[in-house]
XYZ file of C-alpha atoms in Angstrom:
564
model
C 8.120 175.823 46.332
C 5.670 175.612 43.319
C 6.207 178.516 40.883
C 3.351 181.015 40.824
C 1.809 182.572 37.769
C 4.139 185.132 36.095
C 3.073 188.775 36.028
C 5.167 189.715 32.973
C 4.596 189.313 29.313
C 7.678 187.054 28.903
C 7.246 183.351 28.505
C 8.402 181.427 31.574
C 9.800 178.182 30.075
C 10.798 176.328 33.264
C 12.968 173.573 31.954
C 15.259 170.838 33.200
C 17.354 168.251 31.355
C 16.248 164.635 31.460
C 18.615 161.741 31.642
C 19.354 161.874 27.889
C 20.201 165.542 28.166
C 17.040 166.673 26.383
C 15.448 169.925 27.782
C 11.849 169.280 28.812
C 9.109 171.622 30.152
C 8.178 171.466 33.809
C 4.482 170.387 33.810
C 3.917 172.210 37.137
C 4.566 175.667 35.863
C 2.037 178.256 34.872
C 3.081 179.895 31.557
C 1.612 180.987 28.222
C 0.683 178.090 25.986
C 2.617 177.365 22.862
C 1.119 176.628 19.514
C 2.147 173.010 19.793
C 0.193 172.697 22.893
C -2.930 174.426 21.489
C -3.070 172.442 18.256
C -4.352 169.220 19.715
C -6.894 171.094 21.784
C -8.278 172.760 18.646
C -8.242 169.402 16.873
C -10.224 167.859 19.577
C -12.700 170.707 19.386
C -13.106 170.068 15.672
C -13.962 166.384 16.383
C -16.418 167.292 19.075
C -18.070 169.957 16.915
C -18.644 167.544 14.030
C -19.955 164.928 16.332
C -22.386 167.533 17.665
C -23.389 168.485 14.176
C -24.062 164.923 13.150
C -26.306 164.355 16.195
C -28.206 167.550 16.005
C -28.647 167.468 12.179
C -29.882 163.912 12.334
C -32.455 164.889 14.994
C -33.559 168.089 13.224
C -32.416 170.372 15.966
C -30.721 173.049 13.788
C -33.807 175.198 13.156
C -35.654 174.808 16.515
C -35.020 178.476 17.559
C -37.082 181.019 15.734
C -34.194 183.476 16.207
C -31.824 180.952 14.269
C -34.447 180.941 11.444
C -34.591 184.772 11.430
C -30.812 185.113 11.425
C -30.627 182.864 8.360
C -33.447 184.898 6.730
C -31.641 188.095 7.283
C -28.467 186.759 5.901
C -30.263 185.352 2.828
C -32.055 188.667 1.972
C -28.726 190.592 1.906
C -28.271 189.166 -1.651
C -31.675 187.555 -2.249
C -34.357 190.197 -2.140
C -36.113 192.830 -4.220
C -33.730 195.411 -2.711
C -30.544 193.612 -1.855
C -27.662 195.408 -0.032
C -26.870 197.050 3.268
C -30.446 197.963 3.805
C -31.203 194.385 4.556
C -28.865 193.996 7.509
C -31.638 194.856 10.008
C -31.810 197.460 12.682
C -32.054 195.502 16.027
C -29.837 192.429 15.519
C -26.163 193.448 14.842
C -24.792 192.607 11.438
C -21.570 190.421 11.895
C -23.334 187.141 12.541
C -25.401 187.603 9.365
C -22.476 188.685 7.220
C -20.604 185.488 8.306
C -23.627 183.410 7.169
C -23.970 185.052 3.796
C -21.463 182.932 1.834
C -23.240 179.731 2.996
C -26.907 180.722 2.990
C -27.017 181.405 -0.746
C -27.050 177.601 -1.319
C -30.763 176.909 -1.136
C -30.527 173.496 0.581
C -28.216 174.894 3.290
C -30.706 177.674 3.927
C -33.458 175.150 4.158
C -31.764 172.638 6.503
C -29.875 175.184 8.651
C -26.416 174.121 7.775
C -25.677 177.649 6.458
C -25.700 178.863 10.048
C -23.764 175.736 11.472
C -20.520 176.299 9.567
C -19.694 179.759 11.008
C -20.788 178.630 14.560
C -18.640 175.495 14.397
C -15.657 177.520 13.436
C -16.352 179.943 16.311
C -16.681 177.017 18.780
C -13.250 175.638 17.735
C -11.681 179.126 18.020
C -13.331 179.578 21.528
C -12.091 176.337 22.787
C -8.513 177.011 21.635
C -8.556 180.534 23.044
C -10.013 179.214 26.369
C -7.127 176.821 26.714
C -4.580 179.507 26.093
C -6.385 181.739 28.584
C -6.419 178.962 31.164
C -2.713 178.432 30.807
C -2.080 181.846 31.919
C -3.497 180.839 35.305
C -3.282 177.083 35.566
C -0.735 174.272 35.157
C -1.369 172.064 32.062
C -3.402 169.253 33.765
C -5.885 171.763 35.252
C -5.859 173.911 32.125
C -6.940 170.752 30.057
C -9.563 169.923 32.669
C -11.042 173.348 32.634
C -10.996 173.352 28.837
C -12.788 169.961 28.813
C -15.450 171.345 31.191
C -16.002 174.203 28.804
C -15.797 172.288 25.606
C -18.005 169.392 26.636
C -20.921 171.492 27.730
C -23.837 170.088 25.814
C -25.669 173.470 25.555
C -22.608 175.000 23.867
C -22.232 172.081 21.534
C -25.855 172.413 20.523
C -25.654 176.121 19.972
C -22.459 175.522 17.892
C -24.645 173.764 15.313
C -27.104 176.564 14.931
C -27.235 180.141 13.503
C -27.446 181.516 17.045
C -24.864 184.249 18.109
C -23.636 182.755 21.338
C -20.697 180.741 19.927
C -19.404 183.757 18.044
C -19.631 186.099 21.030
C -18.126 183.588 23.382
C -15.169 183.193 21.053
C -14.773 186.967 20.843
C -14.999 187.424 24.637
C -12.472 184.762 25.312
C -9.940 186.129 22.878
C -10.492 189.738 23.845
C -9.768 188.679 27.468
C -6.730 186.669 26.348
C -5.221 189.357 24.236
C -6.020 192.040 26.908
C -4.103 189.896 29.593
C -1.143 189.296 27.193
C -1.129 192.974 26.286
C -1.086 194.167 29.893
C 1.684 191.794 30.806
C 3.755 192.896 27.847
C 3.258 196.518 28.792
C 4.562 195.848 32.327
C 7.513 194.000 30.695
C 8.199 196.773 28.305
C 7.729 194.742 25.107
C 6.452 197.639 22.946
C 6.576 195.780 19.659
C 4.350 192.982 21.086
C 2.067 195.666 22.677
C 1.538 197.445 19.398
C 0.563 194.201 17.574
C -1.851 193.288 20.418
C -3.488 196.694 20.386
C -4.238 196.414 16.658
C -5.768 192.945 17.173
C -7.746 194.198 20.186
C -9.129 197.020 18.027
C -10.391 194.539 15.437
C -11.854 192.319 18.108
C -13.696 195.112 19.680
C -15.181 196.028 16.290
C -16.285 192.395 15.863
C -17.778 192.343 19.329
C -19.696 195.569 18.859
C -21.171 194.244 15.655
C -22.185 190.894 17.200
C -24.095 191.577 20.523
C -24.821 194.671 22.536
C -22.841 193.307 25.497
C -19.999 193.537 23.092
C -20.268 197.277 23.427
C -19.667 197.064 27.116
C -16.882 194.476 26.700
C -15.103 196.724 24.209
C -15.299 199.657 26.441
C -13.925 197.796 29.450
C -11.028 196.391 27.321
C -10.211 199.946 26.200
C -10.244 201.217 29.826
C -8.011 198.357 31.098
C -5.486 198.897 28.362
C -5.541 202.705 28.753
C -5.039 202.481 32.460
C -2.167 200.104 32.154
C -0.440 202.281 29.525
C -0.932 205.361 31.657
C 1.148 203.780 34.303
C 3.934 202.850 31.989
C 4.657 206.035 30.084
C 7.856 204.646 28.455
C 5.784 202.014 26.581
C 2.971 204.493 25.829
C 5.337 206.800 23.949
C 6.308 203.953 21.582
C 2.865 202.430 20.971
C 0.810 205.719 20.776
C -0.116 205.221 16.999
C -1.395 201.660 17.682
C -3.429 202.811 20.705
C -4.910 205.621 18.689
C -5.900 203.123 15.960
C -7.502 200.905 18.480
C -9.360 203.884 19.995
C -10.670 204.943 16.579
C -11.886 201.497 15.888
C -13.529 201.155 19.292
C -15.457 204.393 18.838
C -16.194 204.121 15.146
C -17.935 200.700 15.451
C -20.808 201.838 17.746
C -21.140 205.198 16.012
C -21.444 203.522 12.680
C -24.307 201.335 13.947
C -26.002 204.472 15.242
C -25.581 206.061 11.880
C -26.979 203.020 10.101
C -30.157 203.122 12.344
C -30.493 206.897 11.644
C -30.041 206.487 7.929
C -32.383 203.505 7.216
C -34.846 203.906 10.175
C -34.662 207.590 10.895
C -33.845 206.994 14.582
C -30.274 206.276 15.828
C -31.793 204.331 18.808
C -34.271 202.272 16.836
C -32.708 199.109 18.206
C -33.675 200.307 21.648
C -37.043 201.832 21.105
C -38.242 200.703 17.641
C -40.919 198.247 16.841
C -38.643 195.217 17.032
C -36.727 196.300 20.202
C -36.695 194.199 23.348
C -39.112 196.736 25.016
C -41.540 196.588 22.155
C -41.498 192.797 22.078
C -41.998 192.535 25.815
C -45.007 194.859 25.580
C -46.456 192.972 22.592
C -46.117 189.523 24.092
C -47.455 190.459 27.577
C -51.209 189.863 28.045
C -53.253 193.036 28.601
C -53.202 194.087 32.177
C -50.530 191.504 33.068
C -47.928 192.325 35.681
C -44.326 192.722 34.666
C -42.066 189.671 34.861
C -40.156 189.020 38.087
C -36.948 190.975 38.047
C -38.500 194.044 36.383
C -36.901 196.981 38.186
C -35.607 194.545 40.803
C -31.884 193.891 40.543
C -32.060 191.257 43.320
C -34.517 189.080 41.498
C -32.650 189.762 38.232
C -29.413 188.569 39.882
C -31.172 185.406 41.099
C -32.692 184.591 37.740
C -29.522 185.095 35.842
C -27.114 183.303 38.137
C -29.457 180.372 38.479
C -29.853 180.233 34.668
C -26.042 180.277 34.345
C -25.683 177.331 36.817
C -28.326 175.256 35.012
C -26.599 176.041 31.691
C -23.227 174.943 32.967
C -23.922 171.662 34.936
C -26.674 169.097 35.599
C -28.996 168.923 38.615
C -28.182 171.237 41.567
C -24.369 170.930 41.169
C -24.501 174.447 39.743
C -24.541 175.888 43.232
C -21.192 174.219 43.997
C -19.713 175.364 40.741
C -20.800 178.924 41.409
C -19.447 178.899 44.936
C -16.078 177.482 43.587
C -15.944 180.093 40.862
C -16.531 182.906 43.440
C -13.697 181.381 45.625
C -11.440 181.388 42.481
C -12.441 185.023 41.794
C -11.561 186.025 45.373
C -8.170 184.187 45.122
C -7.278 185.967 41.805
C -8.189 189.492 43.127
C -6.363 188.901 46.458
C -3.236 187.561 44.683
C -3.681 190.038 41.836
C -3.035 187.285 39.283
C -3.845 188.205 35.693
C -6.475 190.804 36.658
C -7.668 191.436 33.026
C -9.197 187.907 33.158
C -11.937 189.456 35.298
C -13.409 190.540 31.968
C -14.947 187.142 31.742
C -17.408 188.246 34.496
C -18.763 191.154 32.460
C -21.902 189.349 31.277
C -23.085 189.130 34.982
C -23.662 192.903 35.544
C -24.758 193.434 31.946
C -27.511 190.806 32.115
C -28.615 191.767 35.591
C -29.133 195.302 34.299
C -30.825 194.049 31.167
C -33.344 191.937 33.027
C -33.999 194.634 35.611
C -34.158 197.620 33.343
C -33.849 196.422 29.663
C -37.079 194.493 29.181
C -35.160 191.167 28.866
C -36.993 188.496 30.881
C -35.360 185.143 31.606
C -37.602 182.118 32.441
C -36.373 178.728 33.356
C -38.298 175.673 34.657
C -36.443 175.796 38.011
C -38.019 179.250 38.996
C -41.470 180.761 38.752
C -43.249 180.906 36.165
C -41.430 177.618 35.436
C -41.275 178.107 31.600
C -38.625 178.519 28.907
C -37.430 181.932 27.604
C -33.913 183.345 26.968
C -32.289 180.541 28.912
C -29.304 180.695 26.534
C -28.271 184.043 27.945
C -26.740 182.191 30.978
C -24.320 180.575 28.521
C -22.234 183.790 28.483
C -21.086 183.006 32.100
C -19.768 179.586 31.074
C -16.112 180.688 30.450
C -16.020 182.525 33.853
C -17.519 179.553 35.742
C -15.221 177.052 33.938
C -11.965 179.016 34.447
C -12.489 180.380 37.959
C -13.846 177.136 39.259
C -10.690 175.456 38.319
C -8.685 178.175 39.773
C -10.251 177.211 43.089
C -9.632 173.539 42.478
C -5.942 174.199 41.682
C -5.672 176.208 44.819
C -7.108 173.448 46.861
C -4.806 170.894 45.441
C -1.858 173.101 46.214
C -2.971 173.469 49.767
C -3.474 169.831 50.471
C -0.496 168.473 48.510
C 1.797 168.522 51.559
C -0.579 167.189 54.170
C -2.628 164.734 51.981
C -0.582 163.726 48.970
C -2.734 160.848 47.969
C -5.868 163.039 47.930
C -3.992 165.564 45.868
C -2.994 162.921 43.275
C -6.542 161.656 43.112
C -8.077 165.032 42.505
C -7.330 165.133 38.752
C -8.895 161.776 37.772
C -11.912 162.367 39.994
C -12.497 165.828 38.484
C -12.230 164.473 34.969
C -14.703 161.590 35.810
C -17.122 164.279 37.240
C -16.852 166.266 34.042
C -17.655 163.187 31.850
C -20.559 162.370 34.240
C -21.889 165.917 34.072
C -21.830 165.809 30.186
C -23.644 162.471 30.142
C -26.205 163.597 32.721
C -26.978 166.805 30.864
C -27.391 165.038 27.603
C -29.653 162.295 29.233
C -31.902 164.889 30.888
C -31.847 167.133 27.766
C -29.729 170.335 28.017
C -31.678 173.478 29.113
C -30.941 175.498 25.945
C -31.937 172.553 23.662
C -35.066 171.875 25.748
C -36.042 175.553 25.387
C -35.727 175.191 21.609
C -37.810 172.119 21.537
C -40.577 173.534 23.642
C -40.858 176.832 21.888
C -40.765 175.176 18.384
C -43.683 172.876 19.227
C -46.408 175.189 17.644
C -44.329 177.357 15.356
C -42.681 174.593 13.228
C -45.894 172.782 12.344
C -47.637 176.148 11.570
C -44.893 177.229 9.205
C -44.780 173.770 7.598
C -48.445 174.039 6.838
C -47.926 177.483 5.152
C -44.925 176.147 3.320
C -46.939 173.369 1.850
C -49.481 175.932 0.483
C -46.569 178.085 -0.859
C -45.227 175.188 -2.814
C -48.470 174.726 -4.680
C -48.260 178.326 -6.035
C -46.997 179.037 -9.518
C -43.342 179.590 -9.480
C -42.003 183.075 -9.936
C -45.213 184.998 -9.218
C -45.046 187.640 -6.349
C -46.519 186.609 -2.983
C -47.574 189.202 -0.482
C -46.614 188.023 3.053
C -45.052 189.558 6.199
C -41.802 187.571 6.763
C -40.758 189.295 10.055
C -42.209 186.487 12.226
C -42.587 183.465 9.924
C -39.785 183.594 7.308
C -39.370 179.918 8.192
C -42.373 179.058 6.009
C -40.624 180.628 2.972
C -37.529 178.850 3.948
C -39.087 175.451 4.095
C -40.898 176.017 0.751
C -37.615 176.873 -0.843
C -38.916 180.087 -2.356
C -36.427 182.887 -3.174
C -36.989 185.940 -0.953
C -36.992 188.187 -4.016
C -40.295 186.621 -4.993
C -41.879 187.871 -1.875
C -43.535 191.286 -1.327
C -42.628 191.590 2.281
C -41.737 194.003 5.038
C -38.108 193.279 4.180
C -38.493 195.632 1.179
C -40.147 198.871 2.061
C -40.252 200.253 -1.546
C -42.652 197.467 -2.659
C -44.230 196.688 0.703
C -46.385 199.768 1.261
C -47.775 199.970 -2.310
C -48.672 196.261 -2.051
C -50.527 196.804 1.230
C -52.530 199.616 -0.434
C -53.627 197.274 -3.307
C -52.899 193.559 -2.455
C -54.776 192.119 -5.477
C -53.069 194.430 -7.941
C -49.561 193.801 -6.819
C -49.492 190.099 -5.814
C -50.685 186.818 -7.379
C -51.152 185.346 -3.876
C -51.555 186.732 -0.473
C -50.722 185.133 2.906
C -52.484 186.950 5.734
C -51.723 185.878 9.302
C -54.128 187.226 11.861
C -52.814 190.383 13.464
C -50.124 191.143 11.012
C -50.035 194.144 8.518
C -51.157 191.887 5.579
C -54.224 190.810 7.414
C -55.136 194.428 8.151
C -54.508 195.331 4.424
C -56.794 192.494 3.263
C -59.461 193.737 5.651
C -59.099 197.249 4.283
C -58.837 196.318 0.598
C -60.613 192.923 0.079
C -61.615 193.481 -3.496
C -60.614 190.973 -6.148
C -59.197 188.515 -3.641
C -60.495 184.905 -3.457
C -59.906 183.063 -0.265
C -58.290 179.598 -1.003
C -57.721 178.116 2.416
C -57.582 178.833 6.149
C -54.693 177.364 8.322
C -55.146 177.244 12.064
C -52.720 175.732 14.488
C -52.738 175.357 18.269
C -50.845 178.276 19.942
C -50.530 180.262 16.603
C -52.749 182.785 14.766
C -54.749 181.605 11.901
C -53.307 182.124 8.299
C -55.535 182.875 5.336
C -54.346 182.312 1.773
C -55.863 184.367 -1.120
C -55.445 184.461 -4.819
C -55.718 187.675 -6.879
C -58.488 187.678 -9.563
C -56.914 190.512 -11.427
C -53.070 190.103 -11.195
C -51.669 190.462 -14.705
C -48.179 189.136 -14.258
C -49.043 185.474 -13.573
C -47.636 184.391 -16.967
C -44.133 185.766 -16.267
C -41.294 183.233 -16.223
C -40.241 181.585 -13.059
C -37.380 183.164 -11.079
C -36.962 180.119 -8.850
């Protein structure tokens, strides 16, 4: 009989001597992966990530997403601004992705071409692939674990995001490793390995902090991890007595992380929930971008529609054409099998994004639009990527279960399953690339008007005298400053409140040049205080508001040295 997945924390090294008397591992046993197994997987991920970087960089894809440009801008202004420091971390987007980019973004050329965001994302992609393989080996034999990892690692949407400053590669790596360490920790608790448990608890505490400071779904993931570990420890009091200090430390970290972000918002924005109800929150953005009198998007206060939109997005993100329905069905069969057999139950944590995003779409002002569903447009399609680990792993749990079932009655079909599945994985990757991956297509479509508009502003900024202050709101179009290669400390912007409001009260007296984009605070300030400003040019672009460039007639600091 084929050995089943172990339910203890001890490694099951099923071995048998070969003819030379050397002990070899049984390839048909489910057991934790060794470092020797994981290394070539990680090495393969390194090769894939650099191939993706070469392709995406050569095609100019690194800065398609406005969010990627904004993440780079936030990371840059932590050290390069008129008021550098913690105040520049932002109040809506969480800080860890920006802190990881800081060491790279200070190199001007890497800020301009987007490579500053690519390096951390590539490292996270490699870590995520290695962690996924280790997680798969807890539930699958080597050949199916490798196939599942290939399905995950070769996903073109993931490979594209791994070359950008977007947060998905980081969060996916954290989610995978949190799930892996939770499964290992719970197995070790049941086996009574208190030393191993204590180490895993401390690592889990650090991963929870990282997840909380990466994305808001990390708050839910951290809470679920804590509950799973606490429940398992409560059922094994002997282990609990020996690992109490480590569990207390994990608890302190899990609680301190979200509380510290609430304190940050209260301290700098005078509202602990500014990220939920402030001017840059999802609710405020949804209200600002909706036409007057327009109905809410489909899925608003409708969990059924929200479920449809999110699961369909996850399918299209994972595979080409309509194959996503088959993958989703297979993953649900694998989920049912795991629950029925109670195999590595902590791995169910991979399904956490599903209820989180269904709730977010229905009640959190987070619309998702994909071309397959009305209104047939592109918006937030990348959120479906968070289901990729669950779809990949549980789909192959179902495939492995099918192979086990037919091995006795149809041995030839069972032997052919692996090469056929690997061929399908390769075909899926080629097809997704040929038809342009959904996440990449969204970036291309949404950059169509923004990139030329910011490039036009950048050309005007480059003509200005180096070192003089420029009044401009950078919350929406920091990409123009990025393309021009102007240090952010030269800008009088909404990133530095101490200089921002006085400049709005007297634009000509505080700035040598003023960039006013229709509808922004600078435009309103120029309308209220137009004295001593000479209009130089007007830039209008399809799908974007017009920008007007002014020069101050009275600014006295124009002769100061350049700070560029």
